[in-house]
Amino acid sequence: MQKTFNYLLIFTFLFCFIYSASFSQEADSISSKFPLKKKYFLHSFDSVKTLIPVQIINEINFAKQTPDRLNKQGMILRGISLSTNTDLTINSAFRLDLSGKLSDNIDVIASLTDQNTPIQPQGNTQSLREIDNVFISIKSPSFKTTFGDLYYSNTIADGISINRKVQGGIFEYQEQSDKTKVVGIVAANRGLFHSNIITPIEGVQGPYKLYGKNNSKYIIVIAGSEKIYLDGAIIKRGEQNDYIIDYSTGEIIFTSKKLITNYSRIVIDFEYSERNYFRSLYGIGFESSLSNNLNINTSYHREEDDVNSTTDFILTDEDKVLLSTSNDSLIGKSGIYIVGIDSLTGLGKGDYVKIDTLIEKKNFTYYLFLQRSKESIFTIRFTFLGKLQGDYDKISSLEYRFVGIKKGSYLPIILIPKPSKNEIISIQSKYKLNETSDLSVSYQGTRFNENTFGNPNGIEGSNILFNGKTENNNLEIGKYELGKISFLFSGKYKGKNFAEIDRTEDPDYSRKWNLLQEKSNSTSNEISVFYFPIESLKVGIQKGLNRFTSDKFGDYSNYSFNFNKSSIAQITFNRNSINAQERNSFLKSEREDLLLKKEYEYFIPSLLFQHEKNRITQFGNDSLNLGSYYFHKYTPEINIKLSANTTTTISHEYQLDNRSQKGIFEKYSTNNRSQLNLIYSNQHNRFELNSSYRTLNYENNFENHPSDQKLLFYRVQSRVKPVLGIDLDFYGENTQQQGAKYEKRFIEVQRGEGKYRWIDGNKNGSIDFDDERDFEPTRFDGNFNLLILPTENYETINSSKFSWKSKFSLNELLPVLNMAESILKKYSYDLLLRVERKGNNTSLSNYFTSPSLTTRNVLHSNLFAQQQFYFQENNREFNLRYRHLYREGLTSFLGTNEIAFLNEHTLRAQVQLIKEIGFSFEFLKKSDRTIYLILNDKNRMINLQNIISDISYRPEQDIEVGIKMEFGEGIDNSIVNNKTEGITNLQSLRIVSKLFNSGQLRFEFTREEGTINSNVNNYLNDFHLLQGKQIGKTYLLNISADTRLESNLIFSLYYIGRYNSTYSNSTIHTAKMEMRLLF
């Protein structure tokens, strides 16, 4: 399939340029020939490692087109990088953006590149910007083909569609008469469709974790593939809307616009990747109108894992045997490995020791996390199976703790991914009886193979749909018109082995039928009648019956009344009753909604009443089972138009909950929630406030009831320019979420891309990724980075964010009236303030206190303030700037808390002495403190002072010579590093010159020196004390050159030489050369 895709891409790529040459108008042209390498790489299928080689001809002739025919722009880059301590690297990049007409009837749009960016967009905006999308699309009046990164959507029957994000090719053919349409797809599937039903937590906005099939936890959600249904309605992504999502971790947080309660119904459809097998998608669809009244739609689709192409794991022969012989739903092997004892230390190389014990009078073995022990000879890989499905719980990224049989979430096993295949064929016919009536019938057949090793044939299933409707038919008796009437009816048979390739049921299925979905044959029938006596009145009756087995069925009745006339009022009433039986349980639900609403010129009052009762009883017994409930809810609301630019909505919700206890209903809780929404907007200003205050009081007659709650949720955002010269921005948010303590974890990256290097600080000879003592920060050649990750011991916390940004420009505020005001106009001031806090203390006063004063209740806290005073801010002749930075932070880690303080003052002056000479001077004073409550050897209390001067001389416009000098001293007053002093100095000479009339040559030589007056090696503190400089003398030589050899050809050269008298035995050379062609 990969070769097929390569050939198709080559064909379309050549097709574009053949047409661009053959259809160009007669005019002078310029041809530019240049060599390309024989292999290019399009966007990878797995977005991380797999690249697709594409054979391209050695030369391409770019014919110049007239602007209204074909527009193209792009870049080809070739370069090399080499260094003393790294291998030679070939750098290559290609980018082409193409759009326009290949001929009068053929359009093309393309975005091609060989650069792969394995970065998913952030899920905090409504529209995603995927920076690495690669595609080429050619379109004619009857034919369209697209290759690359695509979104495939095909409706195969009423209410059933296939939606996928893929990489491949889509072909579409449609007759100009629109009677026949053919669609085909050959692609690599980026993800697997799955759906989660989320169990909400009262008052908690998130994060809620998404899981794959078999409770797969470590998944990557395909960006933009999610559909989130809250209380049956789909909601919008974005910080300004309803939710945000982290695609890399699969976690969702709802904004304060959508408050989550234990009655919230959350269903999430999404695509995800576990990076197990290369997965393909093939499909073809045919739709044709055989007559003006008859339409036929047929399709075939197949999704399949390639057993010979794995991604992030190796499928061994032993694994294949297990997959071929086991019929278990989960197939796994032991994750316990014996690593033995270190011959030098006599200690075990592993992290776990073996414990034999008796549980319920039976021999049982479990493993205890214990490092650096003689018995620590085991290394174990654990797998998440789901809550109460394992024996261990995760404490940190290294430690898993035994908590009892089936009392945890993890087991010491490795699951072997099962390759699967799913085929679906669909046939639908739709017949139009007249202008208002039609009938449709469809059949879907599936063949699903959960494990292609163990069962090559798969299991077949079927789904049959029947729909009919006649709408807006005039109802007449004699010469009397009695309004209009509509009938809708549907029938459905779903086999127990039918394998859904996408969503086929209502996301609110469980609420609609009061039954849980399960693999069982089911037959459902529904009929709806709507009567419109007048245009503004609608009366409806709906009936439904759903049969699974003789002891599992459900039926519902719904009655609705809707009167809506703006000059009078809006009245909406719905009554719904459901009767269901599931095994020996009887379920009966009653729901009523009444909405009264009246529109006036400046305000709109409304009242919503909701009632719901859900009774669960056993066969032959009227006593209520646990899970039975009923509630009343009253919500008066008023929307007021205060002015042309201002609207506000005020509402109050009162809810009385009753739940079953001892077989009867008893009062459980009382909920009061007040909401205020205010929006003001004009050309220069915007203010938006969404706030909700909720009190939840529980009755004492229920055992183990939650504590009473008082919750304040709000989000306020403003951008105001009250007068010219003043800009104000404010953002504030407070919600309740889940939070956990953090842990530090180092990961290895390519040399030069990291900020840390391994130094074996704990002297055990191995890399301990969770031990800070094993690493030191570095400016050069780092190959480790530090991650701060949350653990899994979640608790309910408050999350607050505040930010304030203001700028005052007196030159815009004050008119020129006299000398005093003229001087004042030269001043400006800006302020930036950010506060963030996550903790389990709900007292509002604590959100403005110092982080160090509330360590007991805070998981994470950060306070940042920056203020700047300017004199003649934009004056190049002379300007002054004073900056004050202040930061406080607290993070609660496993085993310790980290508190950090930073207080920095800088004063900078810039002056142009004469036309050719400029001078700048900067004085810095900084206090840097970090306190670890347990790891005292990492504490630091550093005071720094720095003086920086820079003088530049420009005798001509095309050349500049500069000298920079820096002197600094610092002292560490922490207990461990008592009175440790550090002294730094820096001298730098730079020369910048014009190169070949269109480029620039830069030469810079720098000498740095850092000294420490202590014999104790504290790498972390020394790094901060010397402000990132190394101990000893360091010499740096930077040379860079950029020039245009031709108007569209750019040459770049970079060289860095580095030598340190303390750490280096030789000079480290790094060079990079690039040639960039623009077209």
GROMACS .gro file of C-alpha atoms in nm, residues 279-282 300-306 419-425 445-452 457-461 498-502:
model
   36
  279ARG     CA    1  -0.346   0.050   1.017
  280SER     CA    2  -0.496   0.089   0.671
  281LEU     CA    3  -0.836   0.206   0.549
  282TYR     CA    4  -0.979   0.107   0.211
  300TYR     CA    5  -1.767  -0.104   0.125
  301HIS     CA    6  -1.501  -0.013   0.382
  302ARG     CA    7  -1.226  -0.210   0.547
  303GLU     CA    8  -0.996  -0.118   0.836
  304GLU     CA    9  -0.710  -0.357   0.902
  305ASP     CA   10  -0.393  -0.381   1.111
  306ASP     CA   11  -0.083  -0.497   0.925
  419PRO     CA   12  -0.420  -0.701   1.528
  420SER     CA   13  -0.780  -0.653   1.420
  421LYS     CA   14  -0.978  -0.616   1.100
  422ASN     CA   15  -1.326  -0.477   1.043
  423GLU     CA   16  -1.521  -0.482   0.717
  424ILE     CA   17  -1.856  -0.318   0.658
  425ILE     CA   18  -2.080  -0.322   0.355
  445GLY     CA   19  -2.321  -0.615   0.725
  446THR     CA   20  -1.994  -0.639   0.915
  447ARG     CA   21  -1.722  -0.895   0.952
  448PHE     CA   22  -1.509  -0.822   1.257
  449ASN     CA   23  -1.192  -1.004   1.349
  450GLU     CA   24  -1.064  -0.904   1.691
  451ASN     CA   25  -0.747  -1.108   1.649
  452THR     CA   26  -0.640  -1.192   1.295
  457ASN     CA   27  -1.245  -1.564   0.937
  458GLY     CA   28  -1.395  -1.317   1.183
  459ILE     CA   29  -1.752  -1.285   1.312
  460GLU     CA   30  -2.034  -1.153   1.098
  461GLY     CA   31  -2.304  -0.915   1.216
  498PHE     CA   32  -2.265  -0.603   1.455
  499ALA     CA   33  -1.931  -0.420   1.481
  500GLU     CA   34  -1.963  -0.044   1.477
  501ILE     CA   35  -1.704   0.130   1.263
  502ASP     CA   36  -1.831   0.466   1.387
   0.00000   0.00000   0.00000
